CSV table of N, CA and C in Angstrom, one decimal:
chain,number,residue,atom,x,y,z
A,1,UNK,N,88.8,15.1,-2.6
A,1,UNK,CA,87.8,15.6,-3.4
A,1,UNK,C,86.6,16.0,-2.6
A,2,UNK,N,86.1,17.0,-2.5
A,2,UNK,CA,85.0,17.7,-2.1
A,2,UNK,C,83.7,17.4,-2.9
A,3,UNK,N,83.1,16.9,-2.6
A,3,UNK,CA,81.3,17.3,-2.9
A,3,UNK,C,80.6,17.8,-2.7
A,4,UNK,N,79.6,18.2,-3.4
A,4,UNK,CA,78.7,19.6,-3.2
A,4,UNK,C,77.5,18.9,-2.0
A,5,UNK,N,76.9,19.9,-1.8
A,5,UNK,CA,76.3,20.0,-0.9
A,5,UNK,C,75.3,18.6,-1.2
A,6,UNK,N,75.0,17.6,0.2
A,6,UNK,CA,74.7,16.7,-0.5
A,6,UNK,C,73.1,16.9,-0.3
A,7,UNK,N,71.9,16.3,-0.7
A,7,UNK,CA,70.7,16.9,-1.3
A,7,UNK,C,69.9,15.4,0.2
A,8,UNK,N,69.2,16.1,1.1
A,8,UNK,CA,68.4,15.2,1.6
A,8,UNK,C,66.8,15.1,0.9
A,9,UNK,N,66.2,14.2,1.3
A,9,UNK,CA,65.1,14.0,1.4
A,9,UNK,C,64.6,15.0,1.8
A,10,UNK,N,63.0,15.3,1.5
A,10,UNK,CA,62.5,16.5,2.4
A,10,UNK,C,61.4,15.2,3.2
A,11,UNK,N,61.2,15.9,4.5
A,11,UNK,CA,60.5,14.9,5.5
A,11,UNK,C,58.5,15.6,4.6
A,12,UNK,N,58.0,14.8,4.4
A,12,UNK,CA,56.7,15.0,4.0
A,12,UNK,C,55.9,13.3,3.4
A,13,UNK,N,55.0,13.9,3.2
A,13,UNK,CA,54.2,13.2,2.1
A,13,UNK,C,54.1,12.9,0.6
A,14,UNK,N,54.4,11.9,-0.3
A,14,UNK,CA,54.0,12.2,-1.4
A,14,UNK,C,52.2,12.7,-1.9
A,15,UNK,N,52.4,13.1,-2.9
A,15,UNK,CA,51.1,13.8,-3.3
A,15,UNK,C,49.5,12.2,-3.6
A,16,UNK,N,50.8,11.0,-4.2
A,16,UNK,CA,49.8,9.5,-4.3
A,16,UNK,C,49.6,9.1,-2.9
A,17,UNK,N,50.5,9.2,-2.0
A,17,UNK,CA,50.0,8.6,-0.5
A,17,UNK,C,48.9,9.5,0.0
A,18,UNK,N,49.0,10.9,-0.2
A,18,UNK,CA,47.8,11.5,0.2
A,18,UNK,C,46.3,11.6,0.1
A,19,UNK,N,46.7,10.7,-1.4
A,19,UNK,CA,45.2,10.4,-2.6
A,19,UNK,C,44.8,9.0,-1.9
A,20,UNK,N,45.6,8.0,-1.9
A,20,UNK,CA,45.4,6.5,-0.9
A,20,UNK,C,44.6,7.0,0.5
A,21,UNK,N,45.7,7.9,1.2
A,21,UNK,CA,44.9,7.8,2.8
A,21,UNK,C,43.5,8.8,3.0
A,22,UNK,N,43.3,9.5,1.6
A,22,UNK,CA,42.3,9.6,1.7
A,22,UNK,C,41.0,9.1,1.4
A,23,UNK,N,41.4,8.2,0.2
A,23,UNK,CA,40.3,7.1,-0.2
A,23,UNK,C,40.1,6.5,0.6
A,24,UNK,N,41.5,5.7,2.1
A,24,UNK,CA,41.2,4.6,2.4
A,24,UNK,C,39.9,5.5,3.7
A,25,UNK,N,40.1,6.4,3.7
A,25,UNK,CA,39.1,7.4,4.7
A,25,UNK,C,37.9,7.5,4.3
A,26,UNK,N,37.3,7.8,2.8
A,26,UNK,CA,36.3,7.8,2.0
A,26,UNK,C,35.9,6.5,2.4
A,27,UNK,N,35.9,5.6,2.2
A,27,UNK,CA,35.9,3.9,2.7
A,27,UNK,C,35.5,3.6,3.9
A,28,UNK,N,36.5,4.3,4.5
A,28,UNK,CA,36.0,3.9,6.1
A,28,UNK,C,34.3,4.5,6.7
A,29,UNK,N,34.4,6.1,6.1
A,29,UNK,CA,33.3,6.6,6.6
A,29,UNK,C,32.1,6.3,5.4
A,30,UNK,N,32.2,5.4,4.5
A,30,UNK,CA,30.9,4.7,3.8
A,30,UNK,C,30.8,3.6,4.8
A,31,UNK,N,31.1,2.8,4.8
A,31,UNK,CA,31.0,2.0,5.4
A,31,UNK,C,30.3,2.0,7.3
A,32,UNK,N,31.4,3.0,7.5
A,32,UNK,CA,30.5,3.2,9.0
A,32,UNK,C,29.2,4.0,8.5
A,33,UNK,N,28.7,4.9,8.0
A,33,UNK,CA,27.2,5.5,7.7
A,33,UNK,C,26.6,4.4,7.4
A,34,UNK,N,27.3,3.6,6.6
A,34,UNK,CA,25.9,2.6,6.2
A,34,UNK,C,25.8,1.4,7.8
A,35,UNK,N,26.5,0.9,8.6
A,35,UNK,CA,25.8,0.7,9.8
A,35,UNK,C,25.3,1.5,10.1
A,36,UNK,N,25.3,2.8,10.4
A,36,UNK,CA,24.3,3.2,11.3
A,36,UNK,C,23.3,3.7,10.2
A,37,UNK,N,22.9,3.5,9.5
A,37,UNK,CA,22.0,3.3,8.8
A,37,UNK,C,20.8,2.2,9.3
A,38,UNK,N,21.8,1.7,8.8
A,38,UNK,CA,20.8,0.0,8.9
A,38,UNK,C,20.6,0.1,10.7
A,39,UNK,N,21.5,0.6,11.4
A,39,UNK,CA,21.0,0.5,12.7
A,39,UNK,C,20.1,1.2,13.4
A,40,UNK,N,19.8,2.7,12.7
A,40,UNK,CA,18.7,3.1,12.8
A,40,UNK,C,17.3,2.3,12.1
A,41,UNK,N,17.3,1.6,10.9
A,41,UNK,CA,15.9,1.2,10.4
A,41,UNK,C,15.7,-0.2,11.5
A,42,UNK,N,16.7,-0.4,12.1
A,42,UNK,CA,16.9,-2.0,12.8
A,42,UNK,C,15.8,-1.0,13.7
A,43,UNK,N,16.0,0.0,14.6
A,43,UNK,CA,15.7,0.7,15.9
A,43,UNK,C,14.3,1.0,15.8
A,44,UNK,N,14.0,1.6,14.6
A,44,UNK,CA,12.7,2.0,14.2
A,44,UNK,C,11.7,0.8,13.9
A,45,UNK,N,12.2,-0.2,13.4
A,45,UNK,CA,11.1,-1.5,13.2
A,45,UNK,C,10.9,-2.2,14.8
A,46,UNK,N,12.0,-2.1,15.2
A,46,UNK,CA,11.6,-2.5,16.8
A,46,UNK,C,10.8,-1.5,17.7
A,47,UNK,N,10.7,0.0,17.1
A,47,UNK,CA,10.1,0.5,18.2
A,47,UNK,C,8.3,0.6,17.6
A,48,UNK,N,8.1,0.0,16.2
A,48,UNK,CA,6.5,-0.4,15.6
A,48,UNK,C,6.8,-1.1,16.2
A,49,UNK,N,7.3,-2.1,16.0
A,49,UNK,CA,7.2,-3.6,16.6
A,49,UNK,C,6.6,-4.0,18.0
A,50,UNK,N,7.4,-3.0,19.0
A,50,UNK,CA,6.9,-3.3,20.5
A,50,UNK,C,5.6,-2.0,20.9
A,51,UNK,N,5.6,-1.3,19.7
A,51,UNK,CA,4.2,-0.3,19.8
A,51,UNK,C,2.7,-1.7,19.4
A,52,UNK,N,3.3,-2.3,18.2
A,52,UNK,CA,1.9,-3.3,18.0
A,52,UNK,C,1.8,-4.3,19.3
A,53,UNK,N,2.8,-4.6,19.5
A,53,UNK,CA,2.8,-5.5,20.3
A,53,UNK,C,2.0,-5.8,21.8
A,54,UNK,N,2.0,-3.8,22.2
A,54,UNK,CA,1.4,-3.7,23.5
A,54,UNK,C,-0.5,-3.0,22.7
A,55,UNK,N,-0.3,-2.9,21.3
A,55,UNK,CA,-1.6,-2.7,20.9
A,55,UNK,C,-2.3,-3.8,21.4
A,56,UNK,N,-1.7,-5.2,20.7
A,56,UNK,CA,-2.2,-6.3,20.4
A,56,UNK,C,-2.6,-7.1,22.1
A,57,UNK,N,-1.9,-6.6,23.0
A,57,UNK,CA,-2.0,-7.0,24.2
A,57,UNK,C,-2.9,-6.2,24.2
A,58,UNK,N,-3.3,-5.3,24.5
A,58,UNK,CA,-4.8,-4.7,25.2
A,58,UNK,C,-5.8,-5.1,24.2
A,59,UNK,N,-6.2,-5.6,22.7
A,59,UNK,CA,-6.9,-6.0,22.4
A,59,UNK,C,-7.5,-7.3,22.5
A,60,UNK,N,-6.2,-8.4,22.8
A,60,UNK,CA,-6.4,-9.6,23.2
A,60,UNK,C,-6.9,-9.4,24.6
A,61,UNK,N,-6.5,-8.8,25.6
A,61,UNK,CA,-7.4,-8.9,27.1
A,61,UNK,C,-8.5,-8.2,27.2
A,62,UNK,N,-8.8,-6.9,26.1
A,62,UNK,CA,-10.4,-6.6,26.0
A,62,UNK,C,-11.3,-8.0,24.9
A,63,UNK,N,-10.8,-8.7,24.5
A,63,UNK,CA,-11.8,-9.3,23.5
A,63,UNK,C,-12.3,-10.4,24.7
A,64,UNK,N,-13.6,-10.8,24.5
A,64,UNK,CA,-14.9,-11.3,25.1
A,64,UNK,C,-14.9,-10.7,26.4
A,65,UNK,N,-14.5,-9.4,26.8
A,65,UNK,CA,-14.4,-8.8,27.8
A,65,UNK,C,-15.8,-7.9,27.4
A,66,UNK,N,-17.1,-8.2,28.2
A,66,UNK,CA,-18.2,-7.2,28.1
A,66,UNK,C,-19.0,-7.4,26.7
A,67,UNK,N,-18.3,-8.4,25.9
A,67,UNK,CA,-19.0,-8.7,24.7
A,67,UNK,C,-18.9,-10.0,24.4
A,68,UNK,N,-20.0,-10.4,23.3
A,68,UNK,CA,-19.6,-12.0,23.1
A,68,UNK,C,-19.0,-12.4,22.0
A,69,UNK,N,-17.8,-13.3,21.9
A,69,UNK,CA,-17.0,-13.4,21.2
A,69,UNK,C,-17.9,-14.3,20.6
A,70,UNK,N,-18.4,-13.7,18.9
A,70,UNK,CA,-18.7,-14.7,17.5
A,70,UNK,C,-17.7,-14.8,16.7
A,71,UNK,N,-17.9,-16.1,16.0
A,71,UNK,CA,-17.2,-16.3,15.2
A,71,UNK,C,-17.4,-15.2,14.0
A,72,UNK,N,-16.2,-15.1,13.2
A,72,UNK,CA,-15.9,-14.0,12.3
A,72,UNK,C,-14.8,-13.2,12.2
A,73,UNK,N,-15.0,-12.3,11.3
A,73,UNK,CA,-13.4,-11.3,11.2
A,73,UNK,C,-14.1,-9.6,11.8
A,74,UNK,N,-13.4,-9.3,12.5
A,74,UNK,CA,-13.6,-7.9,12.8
A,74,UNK,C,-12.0,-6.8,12.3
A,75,UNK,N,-12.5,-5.9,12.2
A,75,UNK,CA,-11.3,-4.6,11.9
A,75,UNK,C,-11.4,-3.3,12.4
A,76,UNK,N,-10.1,-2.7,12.6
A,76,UNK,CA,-10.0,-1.7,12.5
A,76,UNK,C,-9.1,-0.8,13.7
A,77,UNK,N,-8.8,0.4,13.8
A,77,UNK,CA,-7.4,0.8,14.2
A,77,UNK,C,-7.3,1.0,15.3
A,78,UNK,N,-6.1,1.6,15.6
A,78,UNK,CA,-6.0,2.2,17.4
A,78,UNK,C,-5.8,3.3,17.1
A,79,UNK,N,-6.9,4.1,18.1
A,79,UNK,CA,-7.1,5.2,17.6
A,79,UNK,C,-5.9,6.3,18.2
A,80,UNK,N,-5.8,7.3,17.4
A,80,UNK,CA,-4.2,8.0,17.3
A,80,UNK,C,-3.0,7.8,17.1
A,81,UNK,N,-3.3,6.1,16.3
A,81,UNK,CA,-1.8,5.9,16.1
A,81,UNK,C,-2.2,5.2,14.4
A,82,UNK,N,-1.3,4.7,13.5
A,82,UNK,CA,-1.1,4.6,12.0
A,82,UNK,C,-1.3,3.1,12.6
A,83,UNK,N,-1.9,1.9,13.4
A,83,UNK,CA,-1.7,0.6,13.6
A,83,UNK,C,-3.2,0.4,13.6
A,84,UNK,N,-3.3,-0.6,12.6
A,84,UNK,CA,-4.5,-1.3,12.1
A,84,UNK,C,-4.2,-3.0,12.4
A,85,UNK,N,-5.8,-2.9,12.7
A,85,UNK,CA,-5.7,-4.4,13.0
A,85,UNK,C,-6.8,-5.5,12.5
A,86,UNK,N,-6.5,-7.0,12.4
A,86,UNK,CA,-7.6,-7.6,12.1
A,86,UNK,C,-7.5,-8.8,12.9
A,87,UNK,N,-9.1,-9.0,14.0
A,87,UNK,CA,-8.8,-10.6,14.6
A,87,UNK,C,-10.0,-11.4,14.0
A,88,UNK,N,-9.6,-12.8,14.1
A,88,UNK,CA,-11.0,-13.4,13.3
A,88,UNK,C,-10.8,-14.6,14.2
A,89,UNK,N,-12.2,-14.7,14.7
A,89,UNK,CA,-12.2,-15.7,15.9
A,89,UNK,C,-13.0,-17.2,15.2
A,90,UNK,N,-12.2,-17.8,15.5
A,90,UNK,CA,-13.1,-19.4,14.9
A,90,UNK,C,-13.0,-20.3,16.1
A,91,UNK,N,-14.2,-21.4,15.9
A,91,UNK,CA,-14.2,-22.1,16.5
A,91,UNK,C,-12.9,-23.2,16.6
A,92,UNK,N,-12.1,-23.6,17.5
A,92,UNK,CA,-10.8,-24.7,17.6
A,92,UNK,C,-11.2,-26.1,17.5
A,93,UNK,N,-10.2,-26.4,16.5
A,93,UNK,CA,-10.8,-27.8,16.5
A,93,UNK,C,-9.0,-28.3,16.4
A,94,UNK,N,-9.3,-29.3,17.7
A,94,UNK,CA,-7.8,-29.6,17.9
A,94,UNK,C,-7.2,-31.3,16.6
A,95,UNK,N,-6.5,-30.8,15.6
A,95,UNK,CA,-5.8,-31.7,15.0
A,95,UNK,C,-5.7,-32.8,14.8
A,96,UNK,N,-5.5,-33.2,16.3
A,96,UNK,CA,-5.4,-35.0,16.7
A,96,UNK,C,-6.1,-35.2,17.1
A,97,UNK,N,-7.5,-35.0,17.4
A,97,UNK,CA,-9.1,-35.4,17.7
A,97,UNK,C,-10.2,-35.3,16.4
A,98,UNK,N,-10.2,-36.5,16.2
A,98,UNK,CA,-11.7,-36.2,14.9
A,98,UNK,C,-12.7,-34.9,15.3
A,99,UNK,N,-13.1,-34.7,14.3
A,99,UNK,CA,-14.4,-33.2,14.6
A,99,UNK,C,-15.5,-34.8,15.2
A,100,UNK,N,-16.1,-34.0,16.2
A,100,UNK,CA,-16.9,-34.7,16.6
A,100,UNK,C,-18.2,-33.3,16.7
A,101,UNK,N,-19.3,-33.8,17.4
A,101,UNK,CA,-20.5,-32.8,17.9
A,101,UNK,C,-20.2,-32.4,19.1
A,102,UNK,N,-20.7,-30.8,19.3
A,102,UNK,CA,-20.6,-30.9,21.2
A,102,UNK,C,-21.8,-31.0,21.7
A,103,UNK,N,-21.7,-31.7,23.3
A,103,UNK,CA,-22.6,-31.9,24.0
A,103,UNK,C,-23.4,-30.6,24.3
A,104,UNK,N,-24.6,-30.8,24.2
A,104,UNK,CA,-24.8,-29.2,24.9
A,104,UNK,C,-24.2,-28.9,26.2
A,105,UNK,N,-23.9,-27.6,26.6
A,105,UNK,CA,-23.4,-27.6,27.9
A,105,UNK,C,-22.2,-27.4,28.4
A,106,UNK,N,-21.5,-28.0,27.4
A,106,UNK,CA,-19.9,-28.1,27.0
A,106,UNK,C,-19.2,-27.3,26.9
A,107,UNK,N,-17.9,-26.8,27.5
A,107,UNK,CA,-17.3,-25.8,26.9
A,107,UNK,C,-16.7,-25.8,25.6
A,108,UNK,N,-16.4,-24.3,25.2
A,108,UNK,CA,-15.6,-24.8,23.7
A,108,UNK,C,-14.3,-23.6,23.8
A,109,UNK,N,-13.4,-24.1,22.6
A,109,UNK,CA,-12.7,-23.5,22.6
A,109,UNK,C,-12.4,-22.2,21.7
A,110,UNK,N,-12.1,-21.5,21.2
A,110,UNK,CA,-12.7,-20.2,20.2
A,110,UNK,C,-10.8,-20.1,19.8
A,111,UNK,N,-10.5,-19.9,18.7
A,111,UNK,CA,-9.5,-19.7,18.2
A,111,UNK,C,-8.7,-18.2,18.0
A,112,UNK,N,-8.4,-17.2,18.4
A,112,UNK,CA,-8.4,-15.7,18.0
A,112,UNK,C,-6.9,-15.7,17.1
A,113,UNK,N,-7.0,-15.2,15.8
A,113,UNK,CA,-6.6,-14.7,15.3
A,113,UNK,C,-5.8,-13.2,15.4
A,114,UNK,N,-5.2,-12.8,15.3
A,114,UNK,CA,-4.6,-10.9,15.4
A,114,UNK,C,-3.6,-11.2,14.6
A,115,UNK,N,-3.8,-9.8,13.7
A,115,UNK,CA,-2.7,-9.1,12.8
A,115,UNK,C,-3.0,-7.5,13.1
A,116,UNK,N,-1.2,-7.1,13.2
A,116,UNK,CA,-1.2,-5.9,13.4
A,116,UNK,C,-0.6,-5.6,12.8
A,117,UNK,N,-0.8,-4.5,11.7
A,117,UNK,CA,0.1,-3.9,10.9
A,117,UNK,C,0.6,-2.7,10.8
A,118,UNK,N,1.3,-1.8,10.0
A,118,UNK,CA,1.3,-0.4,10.5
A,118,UNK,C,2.3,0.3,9.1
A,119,UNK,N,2.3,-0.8,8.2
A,119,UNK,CA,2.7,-0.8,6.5
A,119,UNK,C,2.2,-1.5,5.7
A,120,UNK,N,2.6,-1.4,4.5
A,120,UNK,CA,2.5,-2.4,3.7
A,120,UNK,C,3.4,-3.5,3.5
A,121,UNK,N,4.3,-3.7,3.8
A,121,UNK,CA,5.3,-4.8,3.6
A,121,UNK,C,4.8,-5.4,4.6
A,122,UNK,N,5.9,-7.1,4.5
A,122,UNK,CA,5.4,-7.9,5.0
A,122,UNK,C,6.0,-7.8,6.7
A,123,UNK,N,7.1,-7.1,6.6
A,123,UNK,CA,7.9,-7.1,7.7
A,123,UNK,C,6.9,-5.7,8.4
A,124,UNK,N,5.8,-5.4,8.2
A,124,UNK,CA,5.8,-4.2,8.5
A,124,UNK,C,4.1,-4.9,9.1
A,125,UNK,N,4.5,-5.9,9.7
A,125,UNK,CA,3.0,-6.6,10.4
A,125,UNK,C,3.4,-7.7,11.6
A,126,UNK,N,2.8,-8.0,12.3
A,126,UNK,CA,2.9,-8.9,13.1
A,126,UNK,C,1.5,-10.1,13.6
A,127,UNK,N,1.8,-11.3,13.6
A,127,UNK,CA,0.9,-12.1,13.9
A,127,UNK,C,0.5,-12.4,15.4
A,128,UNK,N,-0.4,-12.8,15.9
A,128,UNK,CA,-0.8,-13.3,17.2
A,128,UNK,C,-1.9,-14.5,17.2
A,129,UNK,N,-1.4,-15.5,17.9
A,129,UNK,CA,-2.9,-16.6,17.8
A,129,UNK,C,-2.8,-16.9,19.6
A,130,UNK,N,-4.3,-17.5,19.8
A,130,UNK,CA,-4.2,-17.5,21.2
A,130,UNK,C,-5.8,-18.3,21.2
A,131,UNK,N,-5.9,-18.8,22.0
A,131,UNK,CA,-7.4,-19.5,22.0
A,131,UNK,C,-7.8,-19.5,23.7
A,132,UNK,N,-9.4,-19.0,23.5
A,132,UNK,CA,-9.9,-18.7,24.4
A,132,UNK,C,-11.2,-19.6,24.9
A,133,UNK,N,-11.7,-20.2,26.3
A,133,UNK,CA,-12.4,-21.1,26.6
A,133,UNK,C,-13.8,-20.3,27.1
A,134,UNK,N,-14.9,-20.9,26.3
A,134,UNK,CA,-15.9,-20.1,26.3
A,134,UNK,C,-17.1,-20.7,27.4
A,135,UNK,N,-17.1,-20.1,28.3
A,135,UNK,CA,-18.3,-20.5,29.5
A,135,UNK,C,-19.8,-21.9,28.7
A,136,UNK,N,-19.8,-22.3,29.4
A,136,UNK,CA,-21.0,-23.4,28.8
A,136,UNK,C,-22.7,-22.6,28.5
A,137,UNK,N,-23.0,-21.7,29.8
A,137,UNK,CA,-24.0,-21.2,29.3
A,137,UNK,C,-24.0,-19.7,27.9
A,138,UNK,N,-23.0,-19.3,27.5
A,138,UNK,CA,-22.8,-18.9,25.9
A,138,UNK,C,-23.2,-19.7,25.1
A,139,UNK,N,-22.5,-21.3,24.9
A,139,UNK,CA,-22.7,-22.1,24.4
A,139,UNK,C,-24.4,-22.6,24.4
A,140,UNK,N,-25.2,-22.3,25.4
A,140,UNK,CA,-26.3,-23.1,25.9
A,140,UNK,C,-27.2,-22.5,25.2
A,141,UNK,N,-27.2,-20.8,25.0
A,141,UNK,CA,-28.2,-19.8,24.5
A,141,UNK,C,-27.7,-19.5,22.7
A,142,UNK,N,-26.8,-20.8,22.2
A,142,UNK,CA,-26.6,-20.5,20.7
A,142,UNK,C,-25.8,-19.3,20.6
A,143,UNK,N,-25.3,-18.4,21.1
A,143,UNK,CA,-24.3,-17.7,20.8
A,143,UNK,C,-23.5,-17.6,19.9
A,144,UNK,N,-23.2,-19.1,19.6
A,144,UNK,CA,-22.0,-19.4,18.7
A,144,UNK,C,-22.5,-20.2,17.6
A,145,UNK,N,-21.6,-20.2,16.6
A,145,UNK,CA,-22.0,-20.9,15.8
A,145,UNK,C,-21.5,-22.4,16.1
């Protein structure tokens, strides 16, 4: 007995595997866009970040540099760039020592404060504290409070 011609497969794709491998592709490239998304805002907050940073360094080695550091809050920006700042310098009073009086004569210690911002959010600022030792004759001429 003879049979007809027998019927192969044809070598291809179904038309559903083609709709799958390209979803599973749609998927893949959301997924990668959104890292490098997030790795560019990662890039950009670090590059404010080490811009305030070297602000905040030249303001901290100019302060009581040529002027006398009072207590108080001062403000305001670096000029040509969107980075605002605020330092407020207090007298240090160390924690584990009662407040006592100082001797005249004495040195003291001055507290500096810095915030550097360059948004409104919270992530979109940076703090600095640092305390600085103030010569005795500042102290001697009332300078300070």
């Amino acid at each position: 007995m003879k049979r007809g011609p027998s019927r192969k497969r044809a070598g291809g794709f179904t038309l559903l595997e083609v709709i799958i491998a390209f979803a599973l592709l749609a998927l893949a490239l959301t997924l990668l866009l959104g890292s490098l998304s997030g790795a560019s805002a990662q890039i950009r907050h670090a590059d404010h970040a080490s811009r305030a940073a070297l602000h905040a360094q030249s303001l901290m080695a100019q302060a009581g540099v040529g002027e006398i550091l009072q207590a108080g809050v001062s403000e305001g920006e670096f000029s040509g760039s969107n980075y605002r700042w605020t330092l407020e310098v207090s007298p240090y009073q160390d924690p584990a020592e009662p407040a006592r009086s100082l001797q005249p004569g004495t040195q003291r210690l001055l507290r500096l404060d810095l915030e550097v911002a360059w948004g409104e959010a919270p992530r979109e600022r940076l703090r600095w504290q640092t305390l600085r030792l103030v010569p005795a004759q500042l102290d001697q001429q009332n300078l300070l409070p």
